[in-house]
Amino acid sequence: MKKLLPLLLLAIMCLGGPPPAAAAPPKEGDSLPALKFAAPAQAAQARYLGLATGQGQFSLGQVKASHLLVEVFSMYCTFCQVDAPQVNQLHELIKQQDLEGKLKMVGLGAGNSEYEVGVYRKKFNVAFPLLPDADFSAHKALGQPRTPFFILLKLSGQGAPQVLYTHLGSIGQAQDFLATLKQKAGLK
Amino acid sequence: MRRKLRLPGLAAGLLLLALPAWLWAALPREEIYQPGQLKPVDSQLKVALGQLAPDFSLPAVGGGRVSLSQYRGKKNVALSFVPAAWTPVCSEQWPGYNLAREEFEERDTIVLGITNDNLPTLFAWTQAMGGVWFPVLSDFWPHGGVAGQYGLLRGDGTSERALLLIDKAGLLRYIDVHDINQRPDLGVLMAEIDKLR
């Protein structure tokens, strides 16, 4: 039995147990831990992320864009609620400036169930995908940042996404925040 | 040990109130008072599903008193007991219910928020949240009287984190004495309210 134990542990890891908890939130230059999410049920949102129809799970690296902005938020976070209109405006500006093919956005609902991210989506009319993280597993793997927390990632297909920039708290003016993102990502 | 936890909590709360919201959002975790992992449940429930919910009348943050029986025949009532103002999980739970106002109203349900804190503390705490749409009631004196009546008073004088759903006939239809360390999933409560339709 003792000989089988390491094999058993390896099998459990290969089957996709929760990613390990990180000691601190990611910072510029880090690689993002491997995180898997259920593909959004809404077809338009799956299309936005460039996921195949019927794809069950996906990792952030599979999103079809060169860069991805992740907002770690919670329906229960008053600061996220107050900031939601600016974040929506940021998403709109990305579209208006024809950057959507290069820079996409997702929200990660720390401790939020599908229902709870749905309440947030409906209340603020959020157009970009919001992913539930009901058991906080992704939040823990990201070092449990306070919310809202923004992570700008450079995506490179199968490799681990690289952290280009992080920001804690309100984004302030959407236009200024987008300028910062473009500068960090080298986008014109 | 438990007695020591309450004063630093109040001091941390006052400190947070004095800071602008953007700074609060950016405070490092280690500067926010954290009660640590508590015993998940520390009381013996005294009510049961199907029974008439014990009536009560408590002072409300907005002034006056609110009684459970005033909603009889008019609205379903979601009683949300939370352990204490200015603590991490509680300080998120009610802003979430605040956001979900339409979800409750579509289901003809009022939330009554109850803690064992006094009115000035509840006033300051809910103001810091930006206010809430539902009545917030103080079960401070006699201390935890309603929580005790329902069997939700913990050994340290706080209440459990509990959700009780009472239908328009005044009957208890759902009871969740939740692990105090965790926030209940709102979707579960809404599904229970939907069963009352």
Short mmCIF file of C-alpha atoms in Angstrom, two decimals:
data_model
loop_
_atom_site.label_atom_id
_atom_site.label_comp_id
_atom_site.label_asym_id
_atom_site.label_seq_id
_atom_site.Cartn_x
_atom_site.Cartn_y
_atom_site.Cartn_z
CA MET A 1 0.00 0.00 0.00
CA LYS A 2 2.88 2.35 0.90
CA LYS A 3 4.33 1.83 -2.55
CA LEU A 4 1.03 2.70 -4.13
CA LEU A 5 0.56 5.92 -2.19
CA PRO A 6 2.83 8.16 -4.35
CA LEU A 7 1.15 6.78 -7.47
CA LEU A 8 -2.25 7.45 -5.98
CA LEU A 9 -1.28 11.04 -5.12
CA LEU A 10 0.13 11.53 -8.61
CA ALA A 11 -3.09 10.18 -10.12
CA ILE A 12 -5.17 12.58 -8.01
CA MET A 13 -2.97 15.49 -9.12
CA CYS A 14 -3.27 14.45 -12.76
CA LEU A 15 -7.04 14.22 -12.41
CA GLY A 16 -7.06 17.91 -11.66
CA GLY A 17 -7.27 18.59 -7.95
CA PRO A 18 -7.46 22.22 -6.88
CA PRO A 19 -4.32 24.25 -7.66
CA PRO A 20 -2.10 24.90 -4.64
CA ALA A 21 -2.69 28.05 -2.59
CA ALA A 22 -0.22 30.87 -3.19
CA ALA A 23 1.34 32.84 -0.35
CA ALA A 24 0.80 36.23 -1.99
CA PRO A 25 -1.04 37.74 -4.96
CA PRO A 26 0.82 37.62 -8.30
CA LYS A 27 3.10 40.47 -9.27
CA GLU A 28 4.63 41.75 -12.48
CA GLY A 29 6.91 39.15 -14.05
CA ASP A 30 5.25 36.15 -12.39
CA SER A 31 3.71 33.24 -14.26
CA LEU A 32 0.08 32.66 -13.42
CA PRO A 33 -0.72 29.29 -11.79
CA ALA A 34 -2.69 26.83 -13.92
CA LEU A 35 -6.35 27.63 -13.32
CA LYS A 36 -9.26 25.82 -14.92
CA PHE A 37 -12.78 27.16 -15.20
CA ALA A 38 -16.07 25.88 -16.54
CA ALA A 39 -16.70 27.44 -19.95
CA PRO A 40 -19.44 30.10 -19.80
CA ALA A 41 -22.90 28.70 -20.46
CA GLN A 42 -23.84 31.73 -22.57
CA ALA A 43 -22.80 31.04 -26.19
CA ALA A 44 -21.92 34.70 -26.84
CA GLN A 45 -19.50 34.73 -23.91
CA ALA A 46 -17.87 31.46 -24.99
CA ARG A 47 -17.47 32.96 -28.47
CA TYR A 48 -15.97 36.15 -26.98
CA LEU A 49 -13.31 34.01 -25.29
CA GLY A 50 -12.77 32.02 -28.50
CA LEU A 51 -13.72 28.70 -26.92
CA ALA A 52 -15.00 25.79 -28.95
CA THR A 53 -18.71 25.01 -28.76
CA GLY A 54 -19.38 22.49 -26.01
CA GLN A 55 -15.96 22.95 -24.44
CA GLY A 56 -16.36 21.90 -20.83
CA GLN A 57 -13.39 23.50 -19.15
CA PHE A 58 -10.79 25.98 -20.22
CA SER A 59 -7.67 27.59 -18.86
CA LEU A 60 -7.04 31.33 -19.12
CA GLY A 61 -4.16 30.64 -21.54
CA GLN A 62 -6.67 29.26 -24.04
CA VAL A 63 -8.49 32.57 -24.43
CA LYS A 64 -8.10 33.78 -28.01
CA ALA A 65 -6.30 37.07 -27.51
CA SER A 66 -2.74 38.19 -26.95
CA HIS A 67 -3.66 39.79 -23.63
CA LEU A 68 -6.27 39.21 -20.96
CA LEU A 69 -7.38 41.44 -18.09
CA VAL A 70 -8.69 39.46 -15.12
CA GLU A 71 -10.76 41.29 -12.52
CA VAL A 72 -10.92 39.41 -9.23
CA PHE A 73 -14.18 40.66 -7.75
CA SER A 74 -17.04 39.60 -5.53
CA MET A 75 -20.72 40.30 -5.65
CA TYR A 76 -20.38 40.99 -1.91
CA CYS A 77 -17.58 43.56 -2.29
CA THR A 78 -18.88 47.11 -2.03
CA PHE A 79 -15.77 48.52 -3.70
CA CYS A 80 -16.34 46.22 -6.69
CA GLN A 81 -19.97 47.34 -6.82
CA VAL A 82 -18.98 51.01 -6.81
CA ASP A 83 -16.31 50.39 -9.46
CA ALA A 84 -18.53 48.30 -11.75
CA PRO A 85 -19.65 51.20 -14.03
CA GLN A 86 -16.01 52.22 -14.65
CA VAL A 87 -15.04 48.62 -15.38
CA ASN A 88 -17.94 48.35 -17.83
CA GLN A 89 -16.76 51.55 -19.44
CA LEU A 90 -13.28 50.08 -19.76
CA HIS A 91 -14.75 47.09 -21.60
CA GLU A 92 -16.65 49.44 -23.89
CA LEU A 93 -13.53 51.51 -24.60
CA ILE A 94 -11.61 48.38 -25.56
CA LYS A 95 -14.33 47.65 -28.11
CA GLN A 96 -14.47 51.23 -29.38
CA GLN A 97 -10.70 51.34 -29.86
CA ASP A 98 -10.84 48.09 -31.83
CA LEU A 99 -8.64 46.33 -29.32
CA GLU A 100 -10.99 43.46 -28.52
CA GLY A 101 -9.06 40.99 -30.67
CA LYS A 102 -5.95 41.69 -28.64
CA LEU A 103 -7.23 42.47 -25.16
CA LYS A 104 -10.11 40.60 -23.55
CA MET A 105 -11.58 40.75 -20.09
CA VAL A 106 -12.95 38.22 -17.60
CA GLY A 107 -14.21 38.62 -14.06
CA LEU A 108 -13.39 36.03 -11.44
CA GLY A 109 -16.05 35.94 -8.71
CA ALA A 110 -14.11 35.05 -5.56
CA GLY A 111 -16.33 32.88 -3.40
CA ASN A 112 -19.28 33.54 -5.72
CA SER A 113 -21.55 30.82 -7.04
CA GLU A 114 -23.01 30.83 -10.55
CA TYR A 115 -26.15 32.42 -9.11
CA GLU A 116 -24.17 35.12 -7.33
CA VAL A 117 -22.10 36.16 -10.37
CA GLY A 118 -25.43 36.16 -12.23
CA VAL A 119 -26.86 38.71 -9.78
CA TYR A 120 -23.79 40.92 -10.31
CA ARG A 121 -24.01 40.53 -14.11
CA LYS A 122 -27.69 41.42 -14.13
CA LYS A 123 -27.40 44.33 -11.70
CA PHE A 124 -24.57 46.04 -13.57
CA ASN A 125 -25.31 44.71 -17.05
CA VAL A 126 -21.80 43.32 -17.34
CA ALA A 127 -21.05 42.31 -20.92
CA PHE A 128 -17.78 40.42 -20.41
CA PRO A 129 -17.70 36.88 -18.95
CA LEU A 130 -17.89 36.48 -15.17
CA LEU A 131 -16.58 33.16 -13.89
CA PRO A 132 -17.76 31.70 -10.58
CA ASP A 133 -15.18 30.55 -8.02
CA ALA A 134 -17.59 29.31 -5.37
CA ASP A 135 -15.05 27.43 -3.25
CA PHE A 136 -12.39 30.16 -3.49
CA SER A 137 -9.97 27.66 -5.10
CA ALA A 138 -8.85 30.07 -7.84
CA HIS A 139 -8.78 32.94 -5.33
CA LYS A 140 -6.51 30.91 -3.03
CA ALA A 141 -4.27 29.93 -5.96
CA LEU A 142 -3.94 33.65 -6.70
CA GLY A 143 -2.77 34.42 -3.15
CA GLN A 144 -6.17 35.64 -1.91
CA PRO A 145 -5.99 39.22 -3.15
CA ARG A 146 -8.40 41.77 -1.71
CA THR A 147 -10.96 42.90 -4.22
CA PRO A 148 -11.24 44.35 -6.75
CA PHE A 149 -7.84 43.16 -8.01
CA PHE A 150 -6.83 43.41 -11.65
CA ILE A 151 -4.24 41.24 -13.40
CA LEU A 152 -3.07 42.00 -16.93
CA LEU A 153 -1.78 38.83 -18.58
CA LYS A 154 0.21 38.14 -21.70
CA LEU A 155 -1.11 34.94 -23.22
CA SER A 156 1.05 32.58 -25.19
CA GLY A 157 -1.06 29.62 -26.22
CA GLN A 158 -0.21 26.56 -24.16
CA GLY A 159 2.39 28.25 -21.93
CA ALA A 160 1.61 29.81 -18.57
CA PRO A 161 0.20 33.35 -18.84
CA GLN A 162 2.70 36.01 -17.81
CA VAL A 163 1.72 38.78 -15.41
CA LEU A 164 2.43 42.19 -16.95
CA TYR A 165 0.69 44.39 -14.40
CA THR A 166 -1.50 44.21 -11.30
CA HIS A 167 -3.70 46.79 -9.64
CA LEU A 168 -5.58 46.72 -6.32
CA GLY A 169 -8.68 48.83 -5.83
CA SER A 170 -10.73 51.07 -8.10
CA ILE A 171 -9.47 51.56 -11.65
CA GLY A 172 -10.34 55.26 -11.47
CA GLN A 173 -10.98 56.79 -14.89
CA ALA A 174 -11.46 54.02 -17.44
CA GLN A 175 -9.60 55.98 -20.12
CA ASP A 176 -6.52 56.41 -17.94
CA PHE A 177 -6.57 52.80 -16.83
CA LEU A 178 -6.79 51.64 -20.44
CA ALA A 179 -3.83 53.85 -21.33
CA THR A 180 -1.82 52.13 -18.58
CA LEU A 181 -2.88 48.68 -19.82
CA LYS A 182 -1.92 49.55 -23.40
CA GLN A 183 1.45 50.83 -22.28
CA LYS A 184 2.15 47.72 -20.17
CA ALA A 185 1.03 45.43 -22.98
CA GLY A 186 2.72 47.38 -25.75
CA LEU A 187 -0.57 47.80 -27.59
CA LYS A 188 -1.17 50.68 -29.99
CA MET B 1 -9.58 34.52 24.90
CA ARG B 2 -12.98 35.14 23.38
CA ARG B 3 -13.55 38.23 25.52
CA LYS B 4 -10.28 39.68 24.22
CA LEU B 5 -11.45 39.41 20.63
CA ARG B 6 -14.27 41.93 20.98
CA LEU B 7 -12.43 45.13 21.90
CA PRO B 8 -9.75 44.94 19.20
CA GLY B 9 -12.62 44.28 16.76
CA LEU B 10 -14.33 47.52 17.78
CA ALA B 11 -11.08 49.46 17.60
CA ALA B 12 -10.36 48.08 14.14
CA GLY B 13 -13.89 48.98 13.09
CA LEU B 14 -13.51 52.58 14.23
CA LEU B 15 -10.17 52.80 12.45
CA LEU B 16 -11.70 51.55 9.22
CA LEU B 17 -14.59 54.01 9.52
CA ALA B 18 -12.14 56.88 9.76
CA LEU B 19 -10.43 55.96 6.49
CA PRO B 20 -11.62 56.85 3.02
CA ALA B 21 -13.14 53.96 1.12
CA TRP B 22 -10.39 53.78 -1.50
CA LEU B 23 -7.75 53.43 1.19
CA TRP B 24 -9.74 50.75 2.98
CA ALA B 25 -9.87 48.79 -0.27
CA ALA B 26 -6.12 48.99 -0.54
CA LEU B 27 -5.27 48.14 3.07
CA PRO B 28 -3.08 45.07 3.43
CA ARG B 29 -4.87 42.06 4.85
CA GLU B 30 -2.69 42.02 7.97
CA GLU B 31 -4.02 45.44 8.99
CA ILE B 32 -7.66 44.28 8.94
CA TYR B 33 -8.93 42.66 12.13
CA GLN B 34 -9.40 38.95 11.51
CA PRO B 35 -11.17 36.86 14.16
CA GLY B 36 -9.46 33.69 12.94
CA GLN B 37 -11.16 30.34 12.55
CA LEU B 38 -14.06 30.04 15.00
CA LYS B 39 -16.07 27.03 16.15
CA PRO B 40 -18.50 26.59 13.23
CA VAL B 41 -21.64 26.43 15.41
CA ASP B 42 -21.77 27.14 19.14
CA SER B 43 -25.43 26.99 20.14
CA GLN B 44 -28.40 24.66 20.33
CA LEU B 45 -31.28 25.48 17.99
CA LYS B 46 -34.61 25.99 19.80
CA VAL B 47 -36.93 26.28 16.79
CA ALA B 48 -37.96 23.76 14.15
CA LEU B 49 -39.26 23.74 10.60
CA GLY B 50 -43.02 24.07 10.32
CA GLN B 51 -43.55 25.83 13.64
CA LEU B 52 -44.76 29.37 14.05
CA ALA B 53 -41.68 31.58 14.21
CA PRO B 54 -41.42 33.24 17.64
CA ASP B 55 -42.44 36.88 17.36
CA PHE B 56 -40.12 39.67 18.44
CA SER B 57 -39.90 43.44 18.38
CA LEU B 58 -36.46 45.08 18.08
CA PRO B 59 -35.18 48.64 17.62
CA ALA B 60 -34.17 49.41 14.04
CA VAL B 61 -31.26 51.50 12.79
CA GLY B 62 -33.67 53.70 10.83
CA GLY B 63 -35.67 54.46 14.00
CA GLY B 64 -38.67 52.88 15.68
CA ARG B 65 -39.13 49.19 16.26
CA VAL B 66 -39.76 46.36 13.84
CA SER B 67 -41.67 43.24 14.75
CA LEU B 68 -41.76 39.98 12.87
CA SER B 69 -45.55 39.79 13.06
CA GLN B 70 -46.00 43.05 11.11
CA TYR B 71 -45.12 41.10 7.94
CA ARG B 72 -47.64 38.30 8.60
CA GLY B 73 -49.89 37.88 5.58
CA LYS B 74 -47.88 40.48 3.64
CA LYS B 75 -44.36 39.26 2.90
CA ASN B 76 -42.05 36.32 3.34
CA VAL B 77 -39.28 37.17 5.79
CA ALA B 78 -35.63 36.18 5.48
CA LEU B 79 -34.10 36.61 8.93
CA SER B 80 -30.36 37.12 8.57
CA PHE B 81 -28.57 36.78 11.90
CA VAL B 82 -24.88 37.72 11.63
CA PRO B 83 -22.35 37.42 14.46
CA ALA B 84 -20.98 40.94 14.75
CA ALA B 85 -20.52 44.27 13.01
CA TRP B 86 -17.06 45.10 11.66
CA THR B 87 -15.99 41.55 11.05
CA PRO B 88 -14.88 40.24 7.65
CA VAL B 89 -17.61 37.83 6.51
CA CYS B 90 -20.52 39.87 7.96
CA SER B 91 -19.21 43.04 6.33
CA GLU B 92 -19.65 41.39 2.93
CA GLN B 93 -22.83 39.40 3.44
CA TRP B 94 -25.23 42.31 3.79
CA PRO B 95 -23.75 44.41 0.96
CA GLY B 96 -24.47 41.35 -1.17
CA TYR B 97 -28.10 41.27 0.00
CA ASN B 98 -28.19 44.98 -0.66
CA LEU B 99 -27.14 44.37 -4.27
CA ALA B 100 -29.74 41.62 -4.62
CA ARG B 101 -32.67 43.84 -3.59
CA GLU B 102 -34.64 43.16 -6.77
CA GLU B 103 -34.11 39.42 -6.36
CA PHE B 104 -35.77 39.54 -2.94
CA GLU B 105 -38.51 41.94 -4.00
CA GLU B 106 -39.41 39.84 -7.05
CA ARG B 107 -39.98 37.03 -4.56
CA ASP B 108 -42.09 39.18 -2.23
CA THR B 109 -39.53 38.79 0.52
CA ILE B 110 -38.14 41.24 3.06
CA VAL B 111 -34.76 40.73 4.68
CA LEU B 112 -34.46 41.52 8.38
CA GLY B 113 -30.81 41.83 9.43
CA ILE B 114 -30.11 41.18 13.11
CA THR B 115 -26.96 41.34 15.22
CA ASN B 116 -26.32 41.62 18.96
CA ASP B 117 -24.53 44.97 18.50
CA ASN B 118 -25.96 48.22 19.80
CA LEU B 119 -27.68 50.76 17.53
CA PRO B 120 -24.78 53.27 17.29
CA THR B 121 -22.44 50.51 16.15
CA LEU B 122 -24.95 49.22 13.61
CA PHE B 123 -25.57 52.74 12.37
CA ALA B 124 -21.85 53.38 11.79
CA TRP B 125 -21.33 49.97 10.19
CA THR B 126 -24.23 50.18 7.77
CA GLN B 127 -23.31 53.78 6.88
CA ALA B 128 -19.84 52.54 5.99
CA MET B 129 -21.51 50.01 3.68
CA GLY B 130 -23.31 52.86 1.96
CA GLY B 131 -26.61 51.95 3.64
CA VAL B 132 -28.86 48.96 3.07
CA TRP B 133 -32.45 48.78 1.86
CA PHE B 134 -33.68 46.35 4.50
CA PRO B 135 -34.28 46.92 8.23
CA VAL B 136 -31.25 46.33 10.44
CA LEU B 137 -32.25 45.41 13.98
CA SER B 138 -30.33 45.55 17.22
CA ASP B 139 -30.65 42.56 19.55
CA PHE B 140 -28.36 44.27 22.04
CA TRP B 141 -30.60 44.49 25.10
CA PRO B 142 -31.52 42.23 26.70
CA HIS B 143 -28.34 41.01 25.12
CA GLY B 144 -29.03 38.53 22.34
CA GLY B 145 -32.59 38.07 23.59
CA VAL B 146 -34.04 37.10 20.20
CA ALA B 147 -30.99 35.05 19.23
CA GLY B 148 -31.39 33.21 22.54
CA GLN B 149 -35.11 32.67 21.92
CA TYR B 150 -34.29 31.02 18.59
CA GLY B 151 -31.31 29.09 20.01
CA LEU B 152 -28.76 31.05 18.02
CA LEU B 153 -26.79 32.73 20.82
CA ARG B 154 -23.16 31.65 20.94
CA GLY B 155 -21.14 31.24 24.11
CA ASP B 156 -19.23 34.49 23.50
CA GLY B 157 -22.39 36.64 23.25
CA THR B 158 -22.42 36.89 19.46
CA SER B 159 -25.08 35.19 17.38
CA GLU B 160 -24.69 32.47 14.82
CA ARG B 161 -24.52 33.23 11.13
CA ALA B 162 -28.01 31.96 10.40
CA LEU B 163 -30.67 32.33 7.75
CA LEU B 164 -34.29 31.55 8.59
CA LEU B 165 -37.06 31.81 6.07
CA ILE B 166 -40.56 32.54 7.33
CA ASP B 167 -43.54 32.37 5.00
CA LYS B 168 -46.51 34.73 4.95
CA ALA B 169 -48.35 32.50 7.43
CA GLY B 170 -45.50 33.05 9.89
CA LEU B 171 -44.21 29.48 9.64
CA LEU B 172 -40.52 28.58 9.59
CA ARG B 173 -39.81 27.05 6.19
CA TYR B 174 -36.00 27.00 6.02
CA ILE B 175 -33.27 27.12 8.66
CA ASP B 176 -29.57 27.33 7.90
CA VAL B 177 -27.35 27.70 10.93
CA HIS B 178 -24.29 28.22 8.82
CA ASP B 179 -20.64 27.68 9.60
CA ILE B 180 -19.82 31.07 11.16
CA ASN B 181 -16.60 31.25 9.16
CA GLN B 182 -18.30 31.05 5.80
CA ARG B 183 -20.79 33.08 3.83
CA PRO B 184 -23.96 31.25 2.76
CA ASP B 185 -24.58 30.96 -0.98
CA LEU B 186 -27.35 33.38 -1.87
CA GLY B 187 -28.49 31.02 -4.63
CA VAL B 188 -29.46 28.40 -2.05
CA LEU B 189 -31.61 30.88 -0.13
CA MET B 190 -33.30 32.10 -3.32
CA ALA B 191 -34.08 28.51 -4.34
CA GLU B 192 -35.73 28.01 -0.94
CA ILE B 193 -37.77 31.19 -1.35
CA ASP B 194 -38.84 29.97 -4.79
CA LYS B 195 -40.28 26.86 -3.15
CA LEU B 196 -42.74 29.07 -1.25
CA ARG B 197 -44.40 30.26 -4.46
#
